[in-house]
mmCIF file of C-alpha atoms in Angstrom:
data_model
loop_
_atom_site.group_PDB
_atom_site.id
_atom_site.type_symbol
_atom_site.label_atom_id
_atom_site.label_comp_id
_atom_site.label_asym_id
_atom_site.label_seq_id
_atom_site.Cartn_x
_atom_site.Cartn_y
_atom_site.Cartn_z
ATOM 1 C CA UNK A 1 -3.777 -119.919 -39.777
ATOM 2 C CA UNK A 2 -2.701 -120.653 -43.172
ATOM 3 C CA UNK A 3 0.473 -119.173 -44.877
ATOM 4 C CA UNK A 4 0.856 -118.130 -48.694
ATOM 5 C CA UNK A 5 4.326 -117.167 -50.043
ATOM 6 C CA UNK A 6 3.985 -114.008 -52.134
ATOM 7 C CA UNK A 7 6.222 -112.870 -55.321
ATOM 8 C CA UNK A 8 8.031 -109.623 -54.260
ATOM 9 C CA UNK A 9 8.460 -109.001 -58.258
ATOM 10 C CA UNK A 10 4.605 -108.558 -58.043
ATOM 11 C CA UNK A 11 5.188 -104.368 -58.507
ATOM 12 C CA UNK A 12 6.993 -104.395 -61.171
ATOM 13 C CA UNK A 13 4.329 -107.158 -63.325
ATOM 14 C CA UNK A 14 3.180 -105.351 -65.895
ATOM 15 C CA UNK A 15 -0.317 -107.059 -65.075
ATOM 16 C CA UNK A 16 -0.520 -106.219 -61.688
ATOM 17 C CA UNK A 17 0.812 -102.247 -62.289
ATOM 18 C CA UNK A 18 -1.940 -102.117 -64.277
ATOM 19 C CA UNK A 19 -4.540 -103.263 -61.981
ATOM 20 C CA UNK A 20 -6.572 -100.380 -60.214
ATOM 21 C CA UNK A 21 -6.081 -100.258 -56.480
ATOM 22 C CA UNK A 22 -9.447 -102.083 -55.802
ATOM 23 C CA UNK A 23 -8.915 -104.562 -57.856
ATOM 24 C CA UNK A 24 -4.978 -105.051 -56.425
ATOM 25 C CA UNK A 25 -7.058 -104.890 -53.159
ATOM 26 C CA UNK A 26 -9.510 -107.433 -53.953
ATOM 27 C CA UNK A 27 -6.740 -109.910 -55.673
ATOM 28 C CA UNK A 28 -5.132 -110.064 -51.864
ATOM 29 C CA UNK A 29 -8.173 -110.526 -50.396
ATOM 30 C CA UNK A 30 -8.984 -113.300 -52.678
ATOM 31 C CA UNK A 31 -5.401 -115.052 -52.575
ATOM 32 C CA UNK A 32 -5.840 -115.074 -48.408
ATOM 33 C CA UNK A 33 -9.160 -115.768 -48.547
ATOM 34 C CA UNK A 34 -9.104 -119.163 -51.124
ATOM 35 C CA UNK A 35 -8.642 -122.134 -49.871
ATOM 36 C CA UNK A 36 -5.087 -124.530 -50.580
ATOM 37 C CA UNK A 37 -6.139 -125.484 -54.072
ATOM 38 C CA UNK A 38 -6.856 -121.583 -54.643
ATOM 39 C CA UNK A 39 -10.706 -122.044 -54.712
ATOM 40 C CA UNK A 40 -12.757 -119.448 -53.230
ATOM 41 C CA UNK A 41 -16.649 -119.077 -53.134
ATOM 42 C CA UNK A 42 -16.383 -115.184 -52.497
ATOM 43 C CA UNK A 43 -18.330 -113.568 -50.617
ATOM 44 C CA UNK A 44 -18.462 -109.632 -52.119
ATOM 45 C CA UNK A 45 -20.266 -108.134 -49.029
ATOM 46 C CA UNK A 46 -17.731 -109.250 -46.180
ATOM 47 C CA UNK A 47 -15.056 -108.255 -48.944
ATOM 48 C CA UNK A 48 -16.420 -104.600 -49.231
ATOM 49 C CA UNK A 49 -16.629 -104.834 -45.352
ATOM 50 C CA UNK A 50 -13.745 -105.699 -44.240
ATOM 51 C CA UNK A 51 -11.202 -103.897 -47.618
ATOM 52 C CA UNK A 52 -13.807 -101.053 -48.438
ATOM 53 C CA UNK A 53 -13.847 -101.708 -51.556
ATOM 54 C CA UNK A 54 -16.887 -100.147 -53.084
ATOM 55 C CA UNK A 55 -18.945 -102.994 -55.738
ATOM 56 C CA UNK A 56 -16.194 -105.416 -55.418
ATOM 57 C CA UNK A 57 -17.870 -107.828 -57.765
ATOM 58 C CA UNK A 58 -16.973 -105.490 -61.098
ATOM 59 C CA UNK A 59 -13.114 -105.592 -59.782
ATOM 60 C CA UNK A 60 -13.030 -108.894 -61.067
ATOM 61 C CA UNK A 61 -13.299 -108.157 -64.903
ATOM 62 C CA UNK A 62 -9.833 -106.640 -64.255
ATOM 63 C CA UNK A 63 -8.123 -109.619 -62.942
ATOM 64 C CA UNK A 64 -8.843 -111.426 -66.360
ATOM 65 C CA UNK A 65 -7.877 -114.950 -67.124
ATOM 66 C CA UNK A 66 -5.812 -115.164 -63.765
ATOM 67 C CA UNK A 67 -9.558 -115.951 -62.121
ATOM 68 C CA UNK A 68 -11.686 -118.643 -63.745
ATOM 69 C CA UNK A 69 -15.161 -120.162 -62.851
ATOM 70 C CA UNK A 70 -15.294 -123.517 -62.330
ATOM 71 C CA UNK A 71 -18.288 -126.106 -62.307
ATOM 72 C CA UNK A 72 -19.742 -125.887 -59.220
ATOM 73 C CA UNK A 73 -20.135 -121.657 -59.640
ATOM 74 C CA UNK A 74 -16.961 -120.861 -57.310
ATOM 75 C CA UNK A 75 -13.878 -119.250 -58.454
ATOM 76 C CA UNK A 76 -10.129 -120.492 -58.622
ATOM 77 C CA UNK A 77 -6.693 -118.729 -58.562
ATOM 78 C CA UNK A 78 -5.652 -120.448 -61.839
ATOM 79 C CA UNK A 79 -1.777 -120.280 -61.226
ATOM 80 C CA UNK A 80 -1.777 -120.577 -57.237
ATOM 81 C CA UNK A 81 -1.428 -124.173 -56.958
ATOM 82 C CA UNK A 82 2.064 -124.005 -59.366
ATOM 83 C CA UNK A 83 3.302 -121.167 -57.076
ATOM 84 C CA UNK A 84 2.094 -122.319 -53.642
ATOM 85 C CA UNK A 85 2.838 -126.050 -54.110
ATOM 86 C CA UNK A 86 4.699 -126.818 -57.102
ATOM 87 C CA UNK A 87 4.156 -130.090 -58.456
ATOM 88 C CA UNK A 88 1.874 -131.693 -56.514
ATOM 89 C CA UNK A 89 2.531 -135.563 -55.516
ATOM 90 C CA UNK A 90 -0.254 -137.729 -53.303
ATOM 91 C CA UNK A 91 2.500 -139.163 -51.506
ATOM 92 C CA UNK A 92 3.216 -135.696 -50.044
ATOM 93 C CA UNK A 93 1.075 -135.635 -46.935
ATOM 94 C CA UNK A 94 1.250 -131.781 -47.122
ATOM 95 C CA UNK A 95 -0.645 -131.909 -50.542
ATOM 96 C CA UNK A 96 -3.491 -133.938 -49.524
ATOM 97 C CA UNK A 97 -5.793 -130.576 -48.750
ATOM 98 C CA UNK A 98 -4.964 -129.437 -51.885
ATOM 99 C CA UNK A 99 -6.475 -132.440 -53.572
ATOM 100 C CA UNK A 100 -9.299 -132.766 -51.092
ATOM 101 C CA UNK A 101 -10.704 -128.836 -52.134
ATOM 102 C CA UNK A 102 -9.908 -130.497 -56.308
ATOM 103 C CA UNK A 103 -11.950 -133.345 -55.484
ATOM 104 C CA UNK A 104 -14.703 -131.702 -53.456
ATOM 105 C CA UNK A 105 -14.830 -128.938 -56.201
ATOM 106 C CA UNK A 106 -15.212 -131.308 -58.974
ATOM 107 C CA UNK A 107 -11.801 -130.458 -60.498
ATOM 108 C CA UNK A 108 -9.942 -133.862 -60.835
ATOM 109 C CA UNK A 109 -11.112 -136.185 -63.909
ATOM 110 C CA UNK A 110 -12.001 -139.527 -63.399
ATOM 111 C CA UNK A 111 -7.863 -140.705 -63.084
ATOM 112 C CA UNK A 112 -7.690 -137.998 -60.268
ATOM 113 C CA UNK A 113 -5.592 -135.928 -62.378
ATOM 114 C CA UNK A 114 -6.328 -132.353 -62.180
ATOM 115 C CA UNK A 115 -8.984 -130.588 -64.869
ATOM 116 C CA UNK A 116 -8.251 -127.815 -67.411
ATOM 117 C CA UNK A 117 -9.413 -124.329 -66.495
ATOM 118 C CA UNK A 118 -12.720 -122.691 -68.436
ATOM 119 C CA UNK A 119 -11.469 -121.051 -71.399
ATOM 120 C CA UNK A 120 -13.331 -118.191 -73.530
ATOM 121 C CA UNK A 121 -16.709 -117.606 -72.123
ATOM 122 C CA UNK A 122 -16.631 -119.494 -69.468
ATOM 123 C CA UNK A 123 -14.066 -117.088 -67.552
ATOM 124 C CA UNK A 124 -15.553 -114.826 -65.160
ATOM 125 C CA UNK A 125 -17.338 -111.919 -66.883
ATOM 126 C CA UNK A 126 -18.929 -109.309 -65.892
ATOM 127 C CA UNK A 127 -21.958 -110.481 -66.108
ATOM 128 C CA UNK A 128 -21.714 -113.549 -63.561
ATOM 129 C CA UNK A 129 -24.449 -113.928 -61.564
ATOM 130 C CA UNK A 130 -23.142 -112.438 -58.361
ATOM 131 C CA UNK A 131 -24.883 -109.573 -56.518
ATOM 132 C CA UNK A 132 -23.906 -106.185 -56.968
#
């Protein structure tokens, strides 16, 4: 069972206190959900199942740019990796899921260093093409 540290200064983050409670809801869910590079290919109907959160997908306009959508459709914690890891090193055995989820994903360039996130339009809108 995997671990994730959490910030305890979370409540008083100006971004998070403004979050509704679904959408604080469905940012746990995601963040134990993802995988160790913070990818997650969410599935809304086991979310609303198992948090009862009612049309889970439109929660995730509120999260804003701390979500993106990456290549292959999925969706990645932008800043978990720098708070769950720190820098990340391939000589640290411990790191090597992290960079097996980047490569599967089709996240790491062609030096194996790690991709920038979508910017603008490609950040998760609205109007991704997830079911309702």
């Amino acid at each position: 069972m995997p671990k994730r540290y959490t910030e305890t200064l979370k409540w008083s983050d100006p971004w998070f206190r403004s979050l509704s409670p679904d959408a604080k809801l469905l940012w746990f869910w995601m963040v134990d959900n993802c995988d160790q590079a913070g990818i997650i290919d969410p599935d809304f109907a086991l979310c609303e199942f198992q948090t009862g959160i009612k049309r889970a997908f439109e929660k995730l306009q509120e999260l804003g740019d701390r979500i993106a959508r990456i290549e292959n459709g999925k969706l990645i914690i932008v800043k978990f990796i720098d708070f769950q890891q720190g820098r990340l090193s391939r000589d640290c055995k411990a790191h090597n899921p992290v960079f097996q989820s980047l490569e599967k994903n089709g996240m790491l360039d062609e030096n194996g260093e790690i991709k920038g996130y979508p910017k603008g339009i490609d950040r998760v809108s609205i109007g991704y093409p997830y079911p309702t």
